[in-house]
CSV table of C-alpha atoms and ligand atoms in Angstrom, one decimal:
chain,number,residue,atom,x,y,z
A,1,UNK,CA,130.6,108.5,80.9
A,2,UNK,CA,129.8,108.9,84.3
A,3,UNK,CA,125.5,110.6,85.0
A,4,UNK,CA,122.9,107.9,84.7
A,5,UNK,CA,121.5,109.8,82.4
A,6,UNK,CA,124.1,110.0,79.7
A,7,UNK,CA,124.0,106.2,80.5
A,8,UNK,CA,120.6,105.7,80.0
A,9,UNK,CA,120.2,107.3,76.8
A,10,UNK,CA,123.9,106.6,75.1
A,11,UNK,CA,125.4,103.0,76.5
A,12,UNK,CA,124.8,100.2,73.8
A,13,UNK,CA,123.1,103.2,71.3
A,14,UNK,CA,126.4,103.4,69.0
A,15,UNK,CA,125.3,104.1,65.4
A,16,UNK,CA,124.6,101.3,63.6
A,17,UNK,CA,127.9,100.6,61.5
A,18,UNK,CA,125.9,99.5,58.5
A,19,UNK,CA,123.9,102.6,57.4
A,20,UNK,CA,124.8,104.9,60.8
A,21,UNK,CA,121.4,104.8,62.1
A,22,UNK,CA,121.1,106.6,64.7
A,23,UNK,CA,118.7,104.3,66.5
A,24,UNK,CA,120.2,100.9,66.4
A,25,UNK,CA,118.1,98.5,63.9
A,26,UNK,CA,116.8,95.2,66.0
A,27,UNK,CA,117.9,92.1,65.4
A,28,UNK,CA,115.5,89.8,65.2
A,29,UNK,CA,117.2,86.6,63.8
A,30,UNK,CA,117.4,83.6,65.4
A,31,UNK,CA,120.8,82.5,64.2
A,32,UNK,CA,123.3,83.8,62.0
A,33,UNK,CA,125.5,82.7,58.9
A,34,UNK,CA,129.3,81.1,59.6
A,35,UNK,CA,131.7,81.5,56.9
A,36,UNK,CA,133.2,77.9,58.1
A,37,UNK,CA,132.2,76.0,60.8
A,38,UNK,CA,132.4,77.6,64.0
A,39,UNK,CA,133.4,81.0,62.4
A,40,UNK,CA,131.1,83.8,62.6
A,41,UNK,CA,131.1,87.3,63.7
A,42,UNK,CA,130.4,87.1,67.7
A,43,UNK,CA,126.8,85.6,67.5
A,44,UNK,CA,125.9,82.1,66.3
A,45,UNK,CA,122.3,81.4,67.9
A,46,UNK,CA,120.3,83.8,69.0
A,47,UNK,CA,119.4,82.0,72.9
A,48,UNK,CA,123.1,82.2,73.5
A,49,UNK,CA,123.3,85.4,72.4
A,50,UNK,CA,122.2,88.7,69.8
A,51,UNK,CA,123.1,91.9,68.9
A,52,UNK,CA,119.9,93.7,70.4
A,53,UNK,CA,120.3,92.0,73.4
A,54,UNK,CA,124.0,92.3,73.7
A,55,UNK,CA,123.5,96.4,73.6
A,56,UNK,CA,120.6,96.4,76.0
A,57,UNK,CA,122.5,94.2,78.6
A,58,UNK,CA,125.2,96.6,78.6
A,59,UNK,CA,123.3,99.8,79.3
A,60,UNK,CA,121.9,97.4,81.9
A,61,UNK,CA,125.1,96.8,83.5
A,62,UNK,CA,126.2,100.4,83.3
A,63,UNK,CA,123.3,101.9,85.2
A,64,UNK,CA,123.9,99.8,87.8
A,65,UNK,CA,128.2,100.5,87.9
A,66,UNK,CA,128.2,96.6,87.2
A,67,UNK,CA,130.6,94.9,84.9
A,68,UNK,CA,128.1,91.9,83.9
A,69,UNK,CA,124.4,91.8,83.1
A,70,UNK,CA,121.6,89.6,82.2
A,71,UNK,CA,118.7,90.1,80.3
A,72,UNK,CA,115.9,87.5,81.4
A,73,UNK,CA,112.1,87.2,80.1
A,74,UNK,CA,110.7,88.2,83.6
A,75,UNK,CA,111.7,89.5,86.7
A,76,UNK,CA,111.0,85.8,88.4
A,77,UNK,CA,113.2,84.3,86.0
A,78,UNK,CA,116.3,86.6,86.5
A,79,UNK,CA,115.8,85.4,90.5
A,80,UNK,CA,115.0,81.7,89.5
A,81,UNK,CA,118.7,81.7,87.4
A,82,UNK,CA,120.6,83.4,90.4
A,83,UNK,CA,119.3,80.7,92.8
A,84,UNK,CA,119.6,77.9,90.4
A,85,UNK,CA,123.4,79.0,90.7
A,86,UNK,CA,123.2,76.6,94.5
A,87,UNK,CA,123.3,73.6,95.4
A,88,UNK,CA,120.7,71.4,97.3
A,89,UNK,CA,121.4,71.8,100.6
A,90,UNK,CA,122.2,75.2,100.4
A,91,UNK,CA,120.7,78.0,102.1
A,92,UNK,CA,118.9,81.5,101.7
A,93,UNK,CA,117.5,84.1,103.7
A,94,UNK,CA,114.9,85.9,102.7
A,95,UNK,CA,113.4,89.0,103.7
A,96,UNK,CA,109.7,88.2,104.4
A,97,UNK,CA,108.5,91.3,103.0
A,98,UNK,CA,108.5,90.4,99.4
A,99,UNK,CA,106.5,90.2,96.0
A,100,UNK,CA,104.3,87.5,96.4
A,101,UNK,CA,105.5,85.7,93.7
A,102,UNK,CA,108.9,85.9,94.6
A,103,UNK,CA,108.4,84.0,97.8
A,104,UNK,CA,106.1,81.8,96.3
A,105,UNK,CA,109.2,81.0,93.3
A,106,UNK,CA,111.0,80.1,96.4
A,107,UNK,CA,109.0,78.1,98.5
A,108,UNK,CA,107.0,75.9,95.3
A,109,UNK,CA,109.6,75.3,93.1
A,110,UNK,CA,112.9,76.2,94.4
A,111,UNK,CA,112.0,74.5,97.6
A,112,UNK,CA,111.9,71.4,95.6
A,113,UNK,CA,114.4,71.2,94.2
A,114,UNK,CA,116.2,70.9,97.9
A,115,UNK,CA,117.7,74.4,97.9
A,116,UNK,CA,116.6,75.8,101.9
A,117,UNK,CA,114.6,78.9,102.5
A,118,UNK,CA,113.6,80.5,106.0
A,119,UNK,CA,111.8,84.3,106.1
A,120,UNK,CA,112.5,86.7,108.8
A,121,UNK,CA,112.4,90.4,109.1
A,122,UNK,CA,115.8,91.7,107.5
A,123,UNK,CA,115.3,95.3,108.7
A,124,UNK,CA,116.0,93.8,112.0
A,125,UNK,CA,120.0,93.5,111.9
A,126,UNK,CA,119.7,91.4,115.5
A,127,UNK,CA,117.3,88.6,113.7
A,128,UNK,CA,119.1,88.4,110.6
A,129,UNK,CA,122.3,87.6,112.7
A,130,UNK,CA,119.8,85.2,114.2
A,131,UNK,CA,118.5,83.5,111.2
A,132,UNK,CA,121.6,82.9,109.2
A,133,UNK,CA,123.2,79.3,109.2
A,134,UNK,CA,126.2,77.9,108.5
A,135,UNK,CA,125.0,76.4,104.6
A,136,UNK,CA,123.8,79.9,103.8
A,137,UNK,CA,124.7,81.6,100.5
A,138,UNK,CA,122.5,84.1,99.9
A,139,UNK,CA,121.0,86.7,102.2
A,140,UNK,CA,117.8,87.9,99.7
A,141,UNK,CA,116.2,91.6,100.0
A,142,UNK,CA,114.1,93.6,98.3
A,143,UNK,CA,114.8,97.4,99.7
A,144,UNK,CA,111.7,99.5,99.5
A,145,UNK,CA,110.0,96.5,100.1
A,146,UNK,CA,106.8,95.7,98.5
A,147,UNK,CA,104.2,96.5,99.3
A,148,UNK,CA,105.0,97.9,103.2
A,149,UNK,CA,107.9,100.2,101.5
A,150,UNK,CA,110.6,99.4,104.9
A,151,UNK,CA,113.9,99.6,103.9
A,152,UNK,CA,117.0,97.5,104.7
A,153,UNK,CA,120.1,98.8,105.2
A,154,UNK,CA,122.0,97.2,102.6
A,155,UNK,CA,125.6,98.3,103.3
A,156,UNK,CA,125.6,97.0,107.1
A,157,UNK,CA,123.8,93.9,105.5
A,158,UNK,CA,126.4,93.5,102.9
A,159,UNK,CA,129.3,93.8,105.5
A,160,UNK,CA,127.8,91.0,107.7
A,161,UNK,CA,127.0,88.9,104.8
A,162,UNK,CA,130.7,89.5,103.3
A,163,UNK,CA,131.9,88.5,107.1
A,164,UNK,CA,130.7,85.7,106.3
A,165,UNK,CA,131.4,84.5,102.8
A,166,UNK,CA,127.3,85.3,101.9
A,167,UNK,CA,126.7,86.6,98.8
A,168,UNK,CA,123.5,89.5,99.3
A,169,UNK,CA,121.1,89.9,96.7
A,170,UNK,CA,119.0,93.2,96.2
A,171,UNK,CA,116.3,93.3,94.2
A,172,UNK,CA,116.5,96.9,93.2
A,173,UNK,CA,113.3,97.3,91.2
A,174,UNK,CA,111.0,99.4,93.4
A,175,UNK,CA,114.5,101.9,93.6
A,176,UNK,CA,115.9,101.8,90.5
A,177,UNK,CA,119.5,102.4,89.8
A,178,UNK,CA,118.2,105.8,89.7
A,179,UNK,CA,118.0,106.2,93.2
A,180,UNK,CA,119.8,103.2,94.6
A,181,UNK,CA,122.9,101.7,93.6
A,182,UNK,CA,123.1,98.2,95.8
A,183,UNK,CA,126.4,97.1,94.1
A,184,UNK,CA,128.2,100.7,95.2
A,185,UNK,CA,126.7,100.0,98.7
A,186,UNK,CA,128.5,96.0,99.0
A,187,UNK,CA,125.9,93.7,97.4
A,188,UNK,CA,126.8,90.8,95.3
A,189,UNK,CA,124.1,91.0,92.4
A,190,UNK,CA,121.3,93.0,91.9
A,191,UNK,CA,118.0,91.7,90.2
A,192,UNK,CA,115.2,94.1,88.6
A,193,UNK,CA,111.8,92.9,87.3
A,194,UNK,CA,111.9,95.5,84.2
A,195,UNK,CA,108.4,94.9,83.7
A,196,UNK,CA,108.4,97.7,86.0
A,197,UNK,CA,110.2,100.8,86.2
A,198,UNK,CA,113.5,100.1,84.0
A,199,UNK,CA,110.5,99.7,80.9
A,200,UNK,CA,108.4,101.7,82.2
A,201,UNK,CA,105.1,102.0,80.0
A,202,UNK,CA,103.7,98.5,81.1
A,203,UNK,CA,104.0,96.9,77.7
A,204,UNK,CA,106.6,94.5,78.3
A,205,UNK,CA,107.9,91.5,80.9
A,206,UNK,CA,111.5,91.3,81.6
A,207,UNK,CA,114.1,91.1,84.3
A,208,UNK,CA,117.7,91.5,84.6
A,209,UNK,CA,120.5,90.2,86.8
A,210,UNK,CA,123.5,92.5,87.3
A,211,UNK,CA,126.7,92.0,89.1
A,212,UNK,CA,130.4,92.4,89.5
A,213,UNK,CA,131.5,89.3,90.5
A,214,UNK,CA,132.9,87.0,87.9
A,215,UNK,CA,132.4,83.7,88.7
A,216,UNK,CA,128.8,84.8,89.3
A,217,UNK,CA,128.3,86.2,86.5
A,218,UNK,CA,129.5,83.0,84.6
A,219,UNK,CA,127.2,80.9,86.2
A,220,UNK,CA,124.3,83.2,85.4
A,221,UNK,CA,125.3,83.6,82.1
A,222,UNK,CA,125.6,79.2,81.6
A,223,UNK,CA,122.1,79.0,83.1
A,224,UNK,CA,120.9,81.8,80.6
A,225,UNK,CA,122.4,80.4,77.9
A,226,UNK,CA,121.5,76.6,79.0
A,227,UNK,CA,117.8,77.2,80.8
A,228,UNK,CA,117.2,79.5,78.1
A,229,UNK,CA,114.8,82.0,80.1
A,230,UNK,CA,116.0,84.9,77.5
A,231,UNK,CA,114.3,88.2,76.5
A,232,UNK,CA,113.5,88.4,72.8
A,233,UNK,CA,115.6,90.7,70.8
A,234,UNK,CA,112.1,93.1,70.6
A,235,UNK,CA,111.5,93.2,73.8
A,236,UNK,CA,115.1,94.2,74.6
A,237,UNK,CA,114.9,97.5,72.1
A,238,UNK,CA,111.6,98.4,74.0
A,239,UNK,CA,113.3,98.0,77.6
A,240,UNK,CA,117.0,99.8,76.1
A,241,UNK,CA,114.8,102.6,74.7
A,242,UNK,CA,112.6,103.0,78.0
A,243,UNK,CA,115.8,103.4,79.9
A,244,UNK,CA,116.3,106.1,78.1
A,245,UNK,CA,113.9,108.4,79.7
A,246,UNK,CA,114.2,106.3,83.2
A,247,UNK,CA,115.6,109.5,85.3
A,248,UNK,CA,113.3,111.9,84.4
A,249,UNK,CA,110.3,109.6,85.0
A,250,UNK,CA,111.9,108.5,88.4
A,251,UNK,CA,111.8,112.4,89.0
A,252,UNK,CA,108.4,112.9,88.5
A,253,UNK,CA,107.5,109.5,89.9
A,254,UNK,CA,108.8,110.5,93.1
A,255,UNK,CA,107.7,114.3,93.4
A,256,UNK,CA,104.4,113.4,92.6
A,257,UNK,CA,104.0,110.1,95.2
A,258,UNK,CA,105.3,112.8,98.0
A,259,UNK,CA,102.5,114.9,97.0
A,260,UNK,CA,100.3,112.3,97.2
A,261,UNK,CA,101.9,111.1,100.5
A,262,UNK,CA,101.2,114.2,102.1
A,263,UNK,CA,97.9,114.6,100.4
A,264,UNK,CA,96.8,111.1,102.0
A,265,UNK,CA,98.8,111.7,105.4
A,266,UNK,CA,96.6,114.6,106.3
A,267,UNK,CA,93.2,112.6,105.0
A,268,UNK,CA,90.3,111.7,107.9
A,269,UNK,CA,89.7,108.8,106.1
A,270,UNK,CA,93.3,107.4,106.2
A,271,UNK,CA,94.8,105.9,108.8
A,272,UNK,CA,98.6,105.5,108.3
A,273,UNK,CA,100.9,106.5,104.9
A,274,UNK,CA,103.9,104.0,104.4
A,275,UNK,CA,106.2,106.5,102.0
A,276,UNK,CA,109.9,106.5,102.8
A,277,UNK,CA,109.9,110.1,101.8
A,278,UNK,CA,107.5,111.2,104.6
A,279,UNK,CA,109.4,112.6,107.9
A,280,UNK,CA,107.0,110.0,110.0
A,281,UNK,CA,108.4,106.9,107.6
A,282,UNK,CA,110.2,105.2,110.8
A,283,UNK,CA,113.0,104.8,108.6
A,284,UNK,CA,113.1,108.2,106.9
A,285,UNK,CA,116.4,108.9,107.8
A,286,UNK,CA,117.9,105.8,106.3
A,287,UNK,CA,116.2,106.0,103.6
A,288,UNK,CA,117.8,109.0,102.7
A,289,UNK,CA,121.6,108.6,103.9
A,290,UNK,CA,121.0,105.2,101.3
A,291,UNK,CA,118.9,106.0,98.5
A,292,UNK,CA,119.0,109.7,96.3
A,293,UNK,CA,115.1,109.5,95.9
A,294,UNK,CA,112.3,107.8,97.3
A,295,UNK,CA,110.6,106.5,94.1
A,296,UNK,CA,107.0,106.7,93.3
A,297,UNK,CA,105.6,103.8,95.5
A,298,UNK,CA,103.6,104.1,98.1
A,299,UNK,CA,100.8,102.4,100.5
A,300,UNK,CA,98.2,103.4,103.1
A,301,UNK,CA,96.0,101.5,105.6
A,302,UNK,CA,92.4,102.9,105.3
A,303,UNK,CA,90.4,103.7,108.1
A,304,UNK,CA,87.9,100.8,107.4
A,305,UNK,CA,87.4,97.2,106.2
A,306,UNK,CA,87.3,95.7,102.9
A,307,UNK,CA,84.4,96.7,101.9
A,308,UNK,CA,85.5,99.8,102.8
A,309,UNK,CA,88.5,99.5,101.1
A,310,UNK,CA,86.8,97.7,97.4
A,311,UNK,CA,85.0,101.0,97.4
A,312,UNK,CA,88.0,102.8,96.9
A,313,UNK,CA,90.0,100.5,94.7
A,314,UNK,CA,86.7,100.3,92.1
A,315,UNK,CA,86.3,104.3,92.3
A,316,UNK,CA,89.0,105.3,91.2
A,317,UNK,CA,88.9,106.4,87.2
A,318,UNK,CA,92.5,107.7,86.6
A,319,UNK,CA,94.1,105.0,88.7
A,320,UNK,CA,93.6,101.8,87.4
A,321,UNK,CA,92.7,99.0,89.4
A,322,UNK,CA,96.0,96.3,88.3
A,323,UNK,CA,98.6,94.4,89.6
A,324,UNK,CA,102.2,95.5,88.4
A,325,UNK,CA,103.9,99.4,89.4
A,326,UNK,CA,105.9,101.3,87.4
A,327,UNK,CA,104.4,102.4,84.4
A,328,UNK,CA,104.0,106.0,82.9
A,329,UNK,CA,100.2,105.6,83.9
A,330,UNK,CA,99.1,105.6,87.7
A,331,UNK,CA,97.9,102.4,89.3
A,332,UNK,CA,96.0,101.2,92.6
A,333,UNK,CA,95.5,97.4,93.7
A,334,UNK,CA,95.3,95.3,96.8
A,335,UNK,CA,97.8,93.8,98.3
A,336,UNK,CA,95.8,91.2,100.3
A,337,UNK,CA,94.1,90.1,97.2
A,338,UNK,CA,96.1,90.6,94.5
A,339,UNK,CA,99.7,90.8,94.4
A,340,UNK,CA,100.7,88.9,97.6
A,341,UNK,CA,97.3,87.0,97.7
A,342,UNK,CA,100.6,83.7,97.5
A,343,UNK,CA,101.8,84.8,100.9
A,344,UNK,CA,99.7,82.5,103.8
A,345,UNK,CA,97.2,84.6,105.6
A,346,UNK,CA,99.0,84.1,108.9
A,347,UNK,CA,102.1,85.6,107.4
A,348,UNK,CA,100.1,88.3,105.6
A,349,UNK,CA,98.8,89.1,109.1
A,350,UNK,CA,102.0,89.6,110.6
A,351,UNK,CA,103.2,91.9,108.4
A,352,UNK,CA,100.8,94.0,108.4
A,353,UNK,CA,99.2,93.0,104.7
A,354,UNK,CA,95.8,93.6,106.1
A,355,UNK,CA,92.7,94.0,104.0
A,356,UNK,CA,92.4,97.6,104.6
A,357,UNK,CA,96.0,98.2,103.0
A,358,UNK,CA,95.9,99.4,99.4
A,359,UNK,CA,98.7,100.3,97.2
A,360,UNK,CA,99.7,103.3,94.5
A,361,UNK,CA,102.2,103.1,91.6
A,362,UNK,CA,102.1,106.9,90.9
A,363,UNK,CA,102.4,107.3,87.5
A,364,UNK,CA,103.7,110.7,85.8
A,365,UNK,CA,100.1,112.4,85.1
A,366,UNK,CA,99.6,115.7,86.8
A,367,UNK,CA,99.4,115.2,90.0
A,368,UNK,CA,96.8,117.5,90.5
A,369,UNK,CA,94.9,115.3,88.4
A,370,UNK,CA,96.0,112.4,90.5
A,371,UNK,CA,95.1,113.8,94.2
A,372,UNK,CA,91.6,114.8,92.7
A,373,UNK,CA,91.2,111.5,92.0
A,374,UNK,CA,91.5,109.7,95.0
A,375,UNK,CA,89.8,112.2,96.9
A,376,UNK,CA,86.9,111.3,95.2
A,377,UNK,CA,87.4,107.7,95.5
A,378,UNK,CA,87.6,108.4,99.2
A,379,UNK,CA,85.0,110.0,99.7
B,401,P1T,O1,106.6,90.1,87.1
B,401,P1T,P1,108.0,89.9,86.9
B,401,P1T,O2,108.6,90.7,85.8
B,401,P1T,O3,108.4,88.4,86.8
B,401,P1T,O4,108.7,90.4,88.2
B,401,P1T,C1,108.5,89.8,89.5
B,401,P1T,C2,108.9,90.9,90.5
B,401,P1T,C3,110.1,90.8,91.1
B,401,P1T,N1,110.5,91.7,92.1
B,401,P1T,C4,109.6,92.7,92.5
B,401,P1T,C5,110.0,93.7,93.5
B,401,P1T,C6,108.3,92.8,91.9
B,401,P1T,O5,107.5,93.8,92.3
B,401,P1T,C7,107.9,91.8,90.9
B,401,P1T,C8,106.6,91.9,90.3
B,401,P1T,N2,105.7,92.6,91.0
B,401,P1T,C9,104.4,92.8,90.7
B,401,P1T,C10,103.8,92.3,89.6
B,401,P1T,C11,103.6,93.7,91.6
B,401,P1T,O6,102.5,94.2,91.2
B,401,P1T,O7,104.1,93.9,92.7
C-alpha cells in the first residue's frame, strides 16, 4: 500500500473477524478477560493498550511512513511525553514561532522540572548553529509555523541536528502528512495535535507521536503507558475515520486558502498576506521543493489597529470567531489575544504577533461563499 489515501481509508480498517463488519466495532472496555493469569489475547488493560486504539495508531504511523505511533489525549500531551523522554539538565531548542501553548508547556512545567529551553528563529540556519549547546537533545519546530506560516527547512535542519547526535522534532500538524512528510525529510519524530486537521470536524482533542526510531519509540510508548495521557478508545474511531477523508479535505483546504490568499493580497484594506502558497511568501520556493501543498492556513496584518482589527474578527458570520484550525468549517481568531495570548508581549512584538494580525483556518465551504464573507467583514 503505498498513496496516502489508500492509507487513510484502509490501514487498521480490516474487517472485524467476529461478524466481518466492515467498519471495525469500537472497543470500549477497560480491561479484558485472561484465561489464566497473565494469558490473554494481546490486551489486558485498556491504558496500556486496546483494540481501537491499536488500529488507529497504525494508520497513524502509516501516513506518516513511520514504523511506531502514539495516540495521546491532546496534542500538548504527545509533546509533554516526547520531552519527558530527557533528563534534567538536558537541552532543547525551540523555534520561537510556536502555538502558544506549546511554548508555554515548555517554559511552566517542563522548565521545572530542570529540562533547559532557549527560543530562537530556526528559519535562520546561521542562529540555530548559534544557539545549540553541547547538552542539547532536541532541536523543536513547527514548519508552517503558527500563526506567521515561515517554514523551516527541515532536511538541512535534520542533517545538522544528526551531525550532531540531536534528535529534531516536527510538529507536522499545520502540514499534515498529506503535504509534508518530516520523517522522509531526516526528522526523528513527528508530533500532530489531531484536534486539528488529522480529525478534522473539531469534535475531538488528540495528539499523536510518530517515529522510526526504536529506542524512542520505547520510551514514548513507557511514558504512555506509565503517565497514562491516552486517547479513549471513542475518540480514536472518530480520529481513524476522519483520516479517512484527510486528502481530499487537505485539497480543498488548500485551493480554497490560495483563493482567499489572493483575494486578501489584492485587498486596500490589507496590508501584507503570510500564505506559503503566494509567489511573494519570502519562502515560497522552499515551501514548495519541501512540502506537496501549502495547506489551508493562512494570516494577514490589517491596515489598522485593534479596534480595527475586533471589527473584523466580530463581522464575520461564516467564519467563526474560535481558537483551534482545522476543521471542515472555516474559522478566524486573534493571535495576539487568543491563541498565543501565553507568549510575553515583548516576544509577541518581535515576531511580528501584532494586534492588527488575524488568522484563517479555511474550512471546505465554497469559497465563493468564504471571500464574500470577509469582504464584508472588511468593509
Ligand atoms: O490543543 P492540542 O490538541 O493540545 O494541540 C496543541 C497544539 C500543538 N501544535 C500545534 C501546531 C497547535 O496548533 C496546537 C493547538 N493549536 C491551537 C489550539 C490553535 O488554535 O492554534
Amino acid at each position: 500500500m503505498k498513496g496516502i489515501s489508500t492509507k487513510a481509508v484502509h490501514v487498521g480498517q480490516d474487517p472485524d473477524p467476529s461478524f466481518g463488519d466492515v467498519i471495525p466495532p469500537i472497543h470500549l472496555s477497560s480491561t479484558f478477560a485472561q484465561s489464566a493469569p497473565g494469558e490473554h489475547r494481546g490486551f489486558d488493560y485498556s491504558r496500556a493498550g486496546n483494540p481501537t486504539r491499536a488500529r488507529y495508531e497504525a494508520c497513524l504511523a502509516a501516513l506518516e511512513n513511520g514504523d511506531h505511533a502514539f495516540a495521546f489525549a491532546s496534542g500538548l500531551a504527545a509533546s509533554d511525553a516526547v520531552i519527558r523522554t530527557l533528563q534534567p539538565g538536558d537541552h532543547v531548542l525551540c523555534s520561537y514561532d510556536v502555538y502558544g501553548g506549546t511554548f508555554r508547556l515548555f517554559e511552566r512545567i517542563l522548565k521545572n522540572q530542570n529540562i533547559e529551553f532557549s527560543f530562537t528563529d530556526l528559519t535562520d540556519f546561521a542562529a540555530l548553529e548559534h544557539a545549540v549547546q553541547s547538552n542539547t537533545r532536541f532541536i523543536w519546530i513547527e514548519t508552517p509555523t503558527n500563526p506567521l506560516l515561515k517554514i523551516v527547512d527541515i532536511r538541512t535542519t535534520a542533517e545538522f541536528a544528526k551531525s550532531r547526535s540531536i534528535k529534531l522534532a516536527v510538529d507536522n500538524t499545520f502540514a499534515t502528512p498529506v503535504f509534508q512528510r518530516p520523517l522522509e525529510l531526516g526528522a526523528a519524530v513527528v508530533i500532530h495535535s489531531v484536534t486539528k486537521y488529522l480529525n478534522g470536524h473539531s469534535d475531538i482533542i488528540g495528539g499523536a507521536v510518530i517515529c522510526n526510531d526504536a529506542e524512542l519509540a520505547e520510551q514514548v510508548g513507557f511514558i504512555q503507558f506509565a503517565a497514562g495521557a491516552v486517547q479513549a478508545p471513542f475518540d480514536c474511531y472518530l480520529a481513524h475515520r476522519g483520516i479517512k477523508t484527510l486528502a481530499v479535505r487537505m485539497q480543498c483546504h488548500q485551493a480554497s486558502a490560495l483563493q482567499i490568499a489572493e483575494f486578501l493580497e489584492g485587498h486596500a484594506k490589507v496590508e501584507t498576506v503570510l500564505y506559503p502558497g503566494l509567489p511573494s511568501h519570502p519562502q515560497h520556493e522552499l515551501a514548495s521543493a519541501q512540502m506537496d501543498g501549502y495547506s489551508g492556513m493562512l494570516s494577514f496584518y490589517l491596515k489598522g489597529d485593534l479596534d480595527d482589527a475586533t471589527q473584523v474578527l466580530k463581522d464575520t458570520r461564516l467564519f467563526s470567531l474560535a481558537e483551534s484550525l482545522g476543521g471542515v468549517e472555516s474559522l478566524i481568531e486573534h493571535p495576539a489575544i487568543m491563541t498565543h495570548a501565553s507568549l510575553p508581549a515583548e516576544v509577541r512584538e518581535s515576531l511580528g504577533i501584532a494586534d492588527s494580525l488575524i488568522r484563517l483556518s479555511v474550512g471546505i465551504e465554497d469559497v465563493d461563499d468564504l471571500i464574500e464573507d470577509l469582504d464584508r467583514a472588511l468593509g
